[in-house]
PDB file of C-alpha atoms and ligand atoms in Angstrom:
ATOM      1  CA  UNK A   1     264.143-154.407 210.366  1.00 45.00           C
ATOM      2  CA  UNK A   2     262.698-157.675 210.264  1.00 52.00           C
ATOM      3  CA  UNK A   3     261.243-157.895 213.086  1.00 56.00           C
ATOM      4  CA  UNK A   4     259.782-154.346 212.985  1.00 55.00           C
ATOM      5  CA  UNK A   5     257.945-155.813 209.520  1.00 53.00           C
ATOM      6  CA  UNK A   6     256.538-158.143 211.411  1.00 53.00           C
ATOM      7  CA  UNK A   7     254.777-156.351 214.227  1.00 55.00           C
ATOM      8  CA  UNK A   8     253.735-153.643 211.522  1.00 55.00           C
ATOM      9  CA  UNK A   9     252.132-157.313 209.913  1.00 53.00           C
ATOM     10  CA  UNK A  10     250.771-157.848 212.623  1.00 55.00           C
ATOM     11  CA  UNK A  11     249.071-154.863 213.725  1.00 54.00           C
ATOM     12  CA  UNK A  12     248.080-154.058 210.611  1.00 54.00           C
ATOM     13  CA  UNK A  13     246.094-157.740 210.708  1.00 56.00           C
ATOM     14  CA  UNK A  14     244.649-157.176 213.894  1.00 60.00           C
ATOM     15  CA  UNK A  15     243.466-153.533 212.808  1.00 67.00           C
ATOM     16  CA  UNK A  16     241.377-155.182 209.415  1.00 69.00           C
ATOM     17  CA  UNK A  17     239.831-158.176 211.247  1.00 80.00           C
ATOM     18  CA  UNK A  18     236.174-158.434 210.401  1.00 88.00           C
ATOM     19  CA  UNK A  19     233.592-159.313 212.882  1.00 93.00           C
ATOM     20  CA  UNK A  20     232.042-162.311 212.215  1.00 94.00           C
ATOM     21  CA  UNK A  21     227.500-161.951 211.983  1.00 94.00           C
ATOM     22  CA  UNK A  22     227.120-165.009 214.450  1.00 96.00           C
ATOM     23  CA  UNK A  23     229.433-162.985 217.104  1.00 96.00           C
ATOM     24  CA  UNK A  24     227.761-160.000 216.954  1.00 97.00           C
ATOM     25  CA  UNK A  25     224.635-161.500 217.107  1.00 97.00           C
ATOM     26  CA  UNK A  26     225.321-163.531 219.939  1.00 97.00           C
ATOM     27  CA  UNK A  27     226.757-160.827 222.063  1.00 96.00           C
ATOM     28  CA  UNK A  28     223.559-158.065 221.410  1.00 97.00           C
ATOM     29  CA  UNK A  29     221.390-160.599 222.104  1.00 96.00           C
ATOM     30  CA  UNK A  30     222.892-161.482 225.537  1.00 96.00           C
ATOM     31  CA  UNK A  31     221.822-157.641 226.391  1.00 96.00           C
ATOM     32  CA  UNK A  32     218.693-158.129 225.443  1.00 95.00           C
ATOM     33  CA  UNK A  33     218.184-160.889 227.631  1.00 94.00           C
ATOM     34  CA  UNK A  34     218.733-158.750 230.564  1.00 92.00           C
ATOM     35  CA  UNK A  35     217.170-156.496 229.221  1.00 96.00           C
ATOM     36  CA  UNK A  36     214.710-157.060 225.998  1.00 95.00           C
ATOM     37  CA  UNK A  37     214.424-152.627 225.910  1.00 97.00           C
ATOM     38  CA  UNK A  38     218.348-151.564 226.166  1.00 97.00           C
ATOM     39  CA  UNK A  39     218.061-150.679 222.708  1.00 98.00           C
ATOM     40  CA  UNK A  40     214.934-148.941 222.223  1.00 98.00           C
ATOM     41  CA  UNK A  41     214.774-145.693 220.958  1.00 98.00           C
ATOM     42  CA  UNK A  42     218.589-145.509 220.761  1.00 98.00           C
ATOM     43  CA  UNK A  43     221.011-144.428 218.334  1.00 98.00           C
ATOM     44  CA  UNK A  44     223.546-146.705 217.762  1.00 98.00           C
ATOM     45  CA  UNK A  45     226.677-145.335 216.104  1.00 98.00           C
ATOM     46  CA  UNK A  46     229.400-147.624 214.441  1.00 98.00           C
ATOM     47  CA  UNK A  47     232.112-145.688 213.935  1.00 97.00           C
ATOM     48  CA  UNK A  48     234.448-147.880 212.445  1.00 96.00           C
ATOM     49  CA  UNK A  49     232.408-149.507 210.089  1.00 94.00           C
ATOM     50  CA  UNK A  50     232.120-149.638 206.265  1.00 87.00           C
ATOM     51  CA  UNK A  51     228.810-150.157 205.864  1.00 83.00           C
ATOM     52  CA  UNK A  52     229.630-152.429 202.562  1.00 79.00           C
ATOM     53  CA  UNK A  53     231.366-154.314 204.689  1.00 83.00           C
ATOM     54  CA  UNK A  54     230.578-154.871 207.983  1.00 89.00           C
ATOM     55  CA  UNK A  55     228.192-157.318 209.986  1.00 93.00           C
ATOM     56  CA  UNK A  56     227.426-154.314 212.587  1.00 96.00           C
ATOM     57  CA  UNK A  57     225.596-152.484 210.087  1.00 92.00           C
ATOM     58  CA  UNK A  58     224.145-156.153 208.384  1.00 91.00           C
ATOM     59  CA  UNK A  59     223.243-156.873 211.833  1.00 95.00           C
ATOM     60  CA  UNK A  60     221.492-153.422 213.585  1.00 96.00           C
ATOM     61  CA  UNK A  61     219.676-152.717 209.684  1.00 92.00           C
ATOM     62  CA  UNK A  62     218.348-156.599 209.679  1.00 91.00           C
ATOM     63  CA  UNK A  63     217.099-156.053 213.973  1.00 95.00           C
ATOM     64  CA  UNK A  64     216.304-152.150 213.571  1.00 95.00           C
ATOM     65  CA  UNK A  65     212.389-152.873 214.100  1.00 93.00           C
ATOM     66  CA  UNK A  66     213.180-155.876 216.547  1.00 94.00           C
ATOM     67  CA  UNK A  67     215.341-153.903 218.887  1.00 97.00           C
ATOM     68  CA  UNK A  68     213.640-150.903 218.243  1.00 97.00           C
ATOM     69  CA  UNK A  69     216.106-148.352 217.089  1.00 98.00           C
ATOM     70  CA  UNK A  70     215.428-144.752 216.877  1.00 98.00           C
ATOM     71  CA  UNK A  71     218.323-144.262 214.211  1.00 98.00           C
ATOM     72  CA  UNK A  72     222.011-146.019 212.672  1.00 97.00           C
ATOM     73  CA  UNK A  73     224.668-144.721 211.545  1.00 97.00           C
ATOM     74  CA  UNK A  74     227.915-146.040 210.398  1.00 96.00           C
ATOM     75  CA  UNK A  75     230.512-144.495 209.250  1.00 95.00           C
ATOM     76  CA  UNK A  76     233.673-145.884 206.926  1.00 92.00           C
ATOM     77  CA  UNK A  77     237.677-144.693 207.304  1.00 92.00           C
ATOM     78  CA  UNK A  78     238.863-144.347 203.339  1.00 80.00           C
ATOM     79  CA  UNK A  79     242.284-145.798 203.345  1.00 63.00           C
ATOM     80  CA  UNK A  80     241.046-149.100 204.818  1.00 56.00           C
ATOM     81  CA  UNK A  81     243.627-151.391 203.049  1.00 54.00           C
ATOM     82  CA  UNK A  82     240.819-154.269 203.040  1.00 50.00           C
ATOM     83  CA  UNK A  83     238.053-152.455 201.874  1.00 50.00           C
ATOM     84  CA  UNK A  84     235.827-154.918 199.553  1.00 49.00           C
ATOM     85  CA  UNK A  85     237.682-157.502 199.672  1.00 47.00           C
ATOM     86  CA  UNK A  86     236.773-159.206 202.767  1.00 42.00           C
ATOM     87  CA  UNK A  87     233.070-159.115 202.562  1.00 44.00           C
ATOM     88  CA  UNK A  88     230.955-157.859 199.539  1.00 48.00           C
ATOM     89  CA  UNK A  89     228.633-155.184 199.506  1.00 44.00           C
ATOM     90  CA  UNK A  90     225.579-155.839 202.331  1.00 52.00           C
ATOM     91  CA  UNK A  91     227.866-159.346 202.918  1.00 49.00           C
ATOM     92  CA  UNK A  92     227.303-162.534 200.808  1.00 51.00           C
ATOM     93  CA  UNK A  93     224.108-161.763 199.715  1.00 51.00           C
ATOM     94  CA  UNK A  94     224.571-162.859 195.739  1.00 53.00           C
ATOM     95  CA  UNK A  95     220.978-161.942 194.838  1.00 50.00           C
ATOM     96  CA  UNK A  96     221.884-158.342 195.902  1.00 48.00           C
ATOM     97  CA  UNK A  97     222.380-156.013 192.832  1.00 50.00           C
ATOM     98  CA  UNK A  98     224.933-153.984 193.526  1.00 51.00           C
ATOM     99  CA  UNK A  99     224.307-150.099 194.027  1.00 51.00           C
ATOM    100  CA  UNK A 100     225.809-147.470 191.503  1.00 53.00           C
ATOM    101  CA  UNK A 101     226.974-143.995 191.714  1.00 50.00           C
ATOM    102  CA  UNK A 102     229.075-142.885 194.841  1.00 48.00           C
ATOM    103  CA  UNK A 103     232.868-144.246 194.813  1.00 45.00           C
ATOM    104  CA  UNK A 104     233.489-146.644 197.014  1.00 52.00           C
ATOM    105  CA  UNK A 105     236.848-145.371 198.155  1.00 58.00           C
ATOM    106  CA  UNK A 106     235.512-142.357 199.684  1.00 77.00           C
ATOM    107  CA  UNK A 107     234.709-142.790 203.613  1.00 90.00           C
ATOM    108  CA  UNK A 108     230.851-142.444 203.770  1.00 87.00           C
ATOM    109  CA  UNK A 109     228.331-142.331 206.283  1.00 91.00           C
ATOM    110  CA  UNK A 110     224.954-144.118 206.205  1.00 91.00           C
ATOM    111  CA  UNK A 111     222.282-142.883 208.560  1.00 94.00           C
ATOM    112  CA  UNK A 112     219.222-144.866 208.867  1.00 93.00           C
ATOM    113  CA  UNK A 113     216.140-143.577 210.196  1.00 93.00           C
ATOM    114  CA  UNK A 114     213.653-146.150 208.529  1.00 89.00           C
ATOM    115  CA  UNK A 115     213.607-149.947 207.709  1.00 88.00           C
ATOM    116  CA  UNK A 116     210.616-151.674 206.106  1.00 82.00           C
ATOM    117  CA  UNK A 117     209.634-153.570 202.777  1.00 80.00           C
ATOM    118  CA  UNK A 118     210.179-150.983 200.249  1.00 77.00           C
ATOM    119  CA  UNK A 119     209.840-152.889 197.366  1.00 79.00           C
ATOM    120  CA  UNK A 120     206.873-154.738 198.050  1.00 82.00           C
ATOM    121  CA  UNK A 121     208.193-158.342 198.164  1.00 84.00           C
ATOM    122  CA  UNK A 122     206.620-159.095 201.494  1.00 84.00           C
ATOM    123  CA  UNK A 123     209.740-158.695 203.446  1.00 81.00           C
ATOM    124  CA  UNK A 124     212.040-156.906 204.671  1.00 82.00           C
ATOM    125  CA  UNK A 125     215.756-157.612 203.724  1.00 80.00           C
ATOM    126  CA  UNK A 126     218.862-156.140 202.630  1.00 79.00           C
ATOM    127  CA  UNK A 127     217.591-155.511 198.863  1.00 80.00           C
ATOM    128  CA  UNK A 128     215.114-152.960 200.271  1.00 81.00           C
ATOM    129  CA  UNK A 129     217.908-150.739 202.478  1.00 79.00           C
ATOM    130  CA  UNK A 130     219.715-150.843 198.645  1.00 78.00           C
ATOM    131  CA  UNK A 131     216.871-149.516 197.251  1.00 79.00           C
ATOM    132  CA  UNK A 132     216.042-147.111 200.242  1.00 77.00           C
ATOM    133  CA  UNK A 133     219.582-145.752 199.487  1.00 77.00           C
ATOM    134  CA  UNK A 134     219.384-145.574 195.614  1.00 76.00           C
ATOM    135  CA  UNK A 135     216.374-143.543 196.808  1.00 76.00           C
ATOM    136  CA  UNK A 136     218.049-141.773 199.090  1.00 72.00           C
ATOM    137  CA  UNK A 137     214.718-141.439 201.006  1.00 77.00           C
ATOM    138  CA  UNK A 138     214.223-140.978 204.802  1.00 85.00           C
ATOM    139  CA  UNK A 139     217.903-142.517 205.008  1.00 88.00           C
ATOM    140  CA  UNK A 140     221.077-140.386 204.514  1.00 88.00           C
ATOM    141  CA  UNK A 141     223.604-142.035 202.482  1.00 84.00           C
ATOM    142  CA  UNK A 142     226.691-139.181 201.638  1.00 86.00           C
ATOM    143  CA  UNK A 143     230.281-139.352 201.410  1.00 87.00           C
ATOM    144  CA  UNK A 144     232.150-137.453 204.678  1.00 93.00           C
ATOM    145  CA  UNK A 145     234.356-134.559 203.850  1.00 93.00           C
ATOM    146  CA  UNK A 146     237.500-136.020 205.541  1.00 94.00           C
ATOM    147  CA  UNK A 147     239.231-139.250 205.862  1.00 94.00           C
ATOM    148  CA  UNK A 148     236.244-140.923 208.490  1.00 96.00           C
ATOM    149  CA  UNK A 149     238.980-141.085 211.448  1.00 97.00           C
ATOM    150  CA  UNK A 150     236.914-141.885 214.489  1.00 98.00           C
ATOM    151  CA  UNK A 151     238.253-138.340 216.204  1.00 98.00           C
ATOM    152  CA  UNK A 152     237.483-136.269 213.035  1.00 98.00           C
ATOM    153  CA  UNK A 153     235.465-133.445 213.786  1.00 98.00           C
ATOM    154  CA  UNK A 154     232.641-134.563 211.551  1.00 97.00           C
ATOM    155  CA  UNK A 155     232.996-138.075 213.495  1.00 98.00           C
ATOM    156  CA  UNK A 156     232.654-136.703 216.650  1.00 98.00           C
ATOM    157  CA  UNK A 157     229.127-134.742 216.068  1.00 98.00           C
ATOM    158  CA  UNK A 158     227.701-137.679 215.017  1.00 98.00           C
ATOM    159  CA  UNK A 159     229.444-139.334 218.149  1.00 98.00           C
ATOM    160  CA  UNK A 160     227.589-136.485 220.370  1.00 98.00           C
ATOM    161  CA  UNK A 161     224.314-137.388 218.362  1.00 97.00           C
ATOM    162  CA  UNK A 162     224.417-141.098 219.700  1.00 98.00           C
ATOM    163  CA  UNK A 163     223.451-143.348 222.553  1.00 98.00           C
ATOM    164  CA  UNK A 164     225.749-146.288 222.588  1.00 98.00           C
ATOM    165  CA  UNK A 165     228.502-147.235 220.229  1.00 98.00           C
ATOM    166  CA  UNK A 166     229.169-150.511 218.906  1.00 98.00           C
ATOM    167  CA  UNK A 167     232.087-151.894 216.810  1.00 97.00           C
ATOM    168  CA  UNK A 168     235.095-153.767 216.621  1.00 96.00           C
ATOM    169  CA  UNK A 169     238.002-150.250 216.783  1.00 96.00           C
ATOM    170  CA  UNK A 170     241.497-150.523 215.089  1.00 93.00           C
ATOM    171  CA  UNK A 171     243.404-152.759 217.875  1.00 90.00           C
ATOM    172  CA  UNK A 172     246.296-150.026 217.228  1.00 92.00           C
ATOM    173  CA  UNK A 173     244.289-147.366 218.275  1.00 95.00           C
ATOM    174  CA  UNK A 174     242.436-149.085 220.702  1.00 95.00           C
ATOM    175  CA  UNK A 175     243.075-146.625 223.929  1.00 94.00           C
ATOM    176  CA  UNK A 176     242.394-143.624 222.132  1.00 96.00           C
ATOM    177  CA  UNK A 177     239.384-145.434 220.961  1.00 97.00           C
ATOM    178  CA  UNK A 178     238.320-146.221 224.464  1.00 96.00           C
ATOM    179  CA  UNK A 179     239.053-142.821 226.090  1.00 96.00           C
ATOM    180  CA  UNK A 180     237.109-140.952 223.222  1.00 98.00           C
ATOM    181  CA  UNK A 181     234.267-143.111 224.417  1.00 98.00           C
ATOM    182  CA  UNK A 182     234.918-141.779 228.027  1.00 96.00           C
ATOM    183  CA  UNK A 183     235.234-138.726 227.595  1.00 97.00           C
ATOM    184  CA  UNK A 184     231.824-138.161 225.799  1.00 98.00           C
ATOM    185  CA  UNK A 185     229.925-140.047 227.814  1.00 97.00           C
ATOM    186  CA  UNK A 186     229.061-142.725 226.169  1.00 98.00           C
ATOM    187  CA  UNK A 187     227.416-146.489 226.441  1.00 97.00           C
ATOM    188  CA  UNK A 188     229.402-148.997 224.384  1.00 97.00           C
ATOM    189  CA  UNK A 189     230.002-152.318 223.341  1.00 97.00           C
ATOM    190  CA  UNK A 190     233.274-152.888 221.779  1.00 97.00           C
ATOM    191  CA  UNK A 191     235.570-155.892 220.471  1.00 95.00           C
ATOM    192  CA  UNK A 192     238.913-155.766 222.227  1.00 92.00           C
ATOM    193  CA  UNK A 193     241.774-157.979 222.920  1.00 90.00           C
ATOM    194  CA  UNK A 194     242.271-159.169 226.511  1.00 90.00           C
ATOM    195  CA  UNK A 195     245.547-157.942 226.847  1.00 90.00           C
ATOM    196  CA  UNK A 196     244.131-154.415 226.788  1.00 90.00           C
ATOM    197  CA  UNK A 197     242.638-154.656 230.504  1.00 89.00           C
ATOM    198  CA  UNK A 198     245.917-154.985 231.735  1.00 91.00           C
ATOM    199  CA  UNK A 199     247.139-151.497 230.684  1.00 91.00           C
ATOM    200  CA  UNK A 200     247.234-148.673 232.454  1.00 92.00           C
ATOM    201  CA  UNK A 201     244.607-146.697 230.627  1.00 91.00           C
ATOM    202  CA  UNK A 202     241.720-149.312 230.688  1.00 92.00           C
ATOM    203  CA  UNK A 203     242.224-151.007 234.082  1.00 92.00           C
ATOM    204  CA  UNK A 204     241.237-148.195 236.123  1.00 92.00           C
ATOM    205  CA  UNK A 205     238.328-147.361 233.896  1.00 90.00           C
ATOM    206  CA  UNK A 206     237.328-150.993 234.769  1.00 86.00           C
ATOM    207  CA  UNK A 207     238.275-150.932 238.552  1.00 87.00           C
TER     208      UNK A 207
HETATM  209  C1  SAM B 301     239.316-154.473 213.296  1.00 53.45           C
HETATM  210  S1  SAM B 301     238.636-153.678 211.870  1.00 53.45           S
HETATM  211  C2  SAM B 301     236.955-153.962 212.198  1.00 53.45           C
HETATM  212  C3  SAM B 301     236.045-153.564 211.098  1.00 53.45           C
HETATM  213  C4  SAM B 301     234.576-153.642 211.483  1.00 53.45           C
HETATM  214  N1  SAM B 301     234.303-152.728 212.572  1.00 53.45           N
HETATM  215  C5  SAM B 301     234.219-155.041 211.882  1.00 53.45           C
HETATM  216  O1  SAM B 301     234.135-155.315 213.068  1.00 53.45           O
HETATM  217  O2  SAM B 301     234.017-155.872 211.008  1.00 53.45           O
HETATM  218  C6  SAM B 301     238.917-151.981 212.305  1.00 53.45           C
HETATM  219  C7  SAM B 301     238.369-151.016 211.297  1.00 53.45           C
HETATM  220  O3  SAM B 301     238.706-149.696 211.731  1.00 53.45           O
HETATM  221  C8  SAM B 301     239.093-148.934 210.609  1.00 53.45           C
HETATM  222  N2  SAM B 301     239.961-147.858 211.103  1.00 53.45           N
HETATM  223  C9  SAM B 301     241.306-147.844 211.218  1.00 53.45           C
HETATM  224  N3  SAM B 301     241.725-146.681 211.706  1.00 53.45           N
HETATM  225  C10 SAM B 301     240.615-145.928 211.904  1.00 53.45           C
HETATM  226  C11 SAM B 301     240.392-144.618 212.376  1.00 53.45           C
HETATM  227  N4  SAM B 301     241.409-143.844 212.756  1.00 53.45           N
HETATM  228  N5  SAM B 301     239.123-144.146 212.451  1.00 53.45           N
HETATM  229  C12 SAM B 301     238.087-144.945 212.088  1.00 53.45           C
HETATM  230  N6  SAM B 301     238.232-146.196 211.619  1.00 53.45           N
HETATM  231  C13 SAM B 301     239.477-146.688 211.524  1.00 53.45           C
HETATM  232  C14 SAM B 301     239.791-149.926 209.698  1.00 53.45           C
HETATM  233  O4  SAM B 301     239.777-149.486 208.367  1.00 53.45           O
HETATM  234  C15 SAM B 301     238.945-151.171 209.908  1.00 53.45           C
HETATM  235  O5  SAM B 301     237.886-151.218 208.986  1.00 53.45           O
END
């Protein structure tokens, strides 16, 4: 009994671990020094990925125009048991007011189309996607009928709508995650743990 509490511990740790802006950033930019264009024109789905919280969305909303993205979308699973508590809303950013309205706890998904200086400040930063959204202007922002489960049916369009995938899965689900991914098709860049290229599932896909 224990023991089984622990590994549920455990798992459940390694399913809310938040990827840290530096990593993300340092990984997406190794791509585009092979290749300054892989992202161009893409849509890059994170489907795993409350946009209040994670650095995914923080980092491919703060790059859109630098890696040249055709379109974002992220999209949350409700019963995350960390959801707000680990990062705020758009990160750390105190000077952020925070946006009204929708409940947090539903899942939602964001889908950005357009990034720029909306309110005029002379930059571009997280303040103006908050306002975008308030706005609800060229950029979706909606709550998803169901739970946001990455195999959902209303998941899975919006994978079929995208060009590469990039999060950080639930470690838990992490095969399922990975043969999803196969079995539409698509590019990805994904946080895993090492041990997971030993089973049975992902070696051969890596052989
Ligand atoms: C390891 S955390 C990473 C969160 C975020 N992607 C990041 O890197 O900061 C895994 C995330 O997947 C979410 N999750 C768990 N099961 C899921 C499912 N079946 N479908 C979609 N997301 C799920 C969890 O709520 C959690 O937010």
């Amino acid at each position: 009994m224990a023991n089984s509490n622990l590994t549920n511990a455990k798992k459940v740790k390694n399913d809310e671990f938040y990827t840290q802006y530096g990593d993300i950033q340092k990984e997406i930019e190794a791509y585009l020094e092979y290749n300054p264009e892989v992202f161009k024109s893409k849509v890059i789905y994170c489907n795993c990925d409350d946009p209040y919280e994670s650095n995914f969305f923080r980092y491919f909303i703060l790059n859109f125009e630098k890696l040249g993205l055709k379109q974002l979308i992220t999209t949350s699973y409700k019963p995350s048991p960390v959801a707000n508590k680990q990062l705020g809303l758009f990160g750390d950013d105190k000077t952020l007011t925070k946006l009204k309205g929708r409940p947090k706890i539903n899942a939602n998904k964001f889908i950005i189309n357009v990034v720029g200086d909306i309110d005029g400040d002379g930059e571009f930063n997280l303040k103006d996607i908050a306002q975008q959204l308030k706005e609800n202007k060229y950029n979706e922002w909606a709550p998803l009928d169901g739970d946001g489960d990455f195999r959902s049916d209303e998941c899975v369009e919006l994978l079929k709508e995208s060009d590469i995938v990039v999060t950080n899965p639930p470690f838990s689900l992490f095969r399922e995650y990975v043969k999803q991914l196969f079995d539409y098709k698509k590019k990805f860049v994904i946080i895993g743990n090492m041990n997971a290229i030993t089973s049975k599932e992902i070696f051969p896909l890596i052989k």
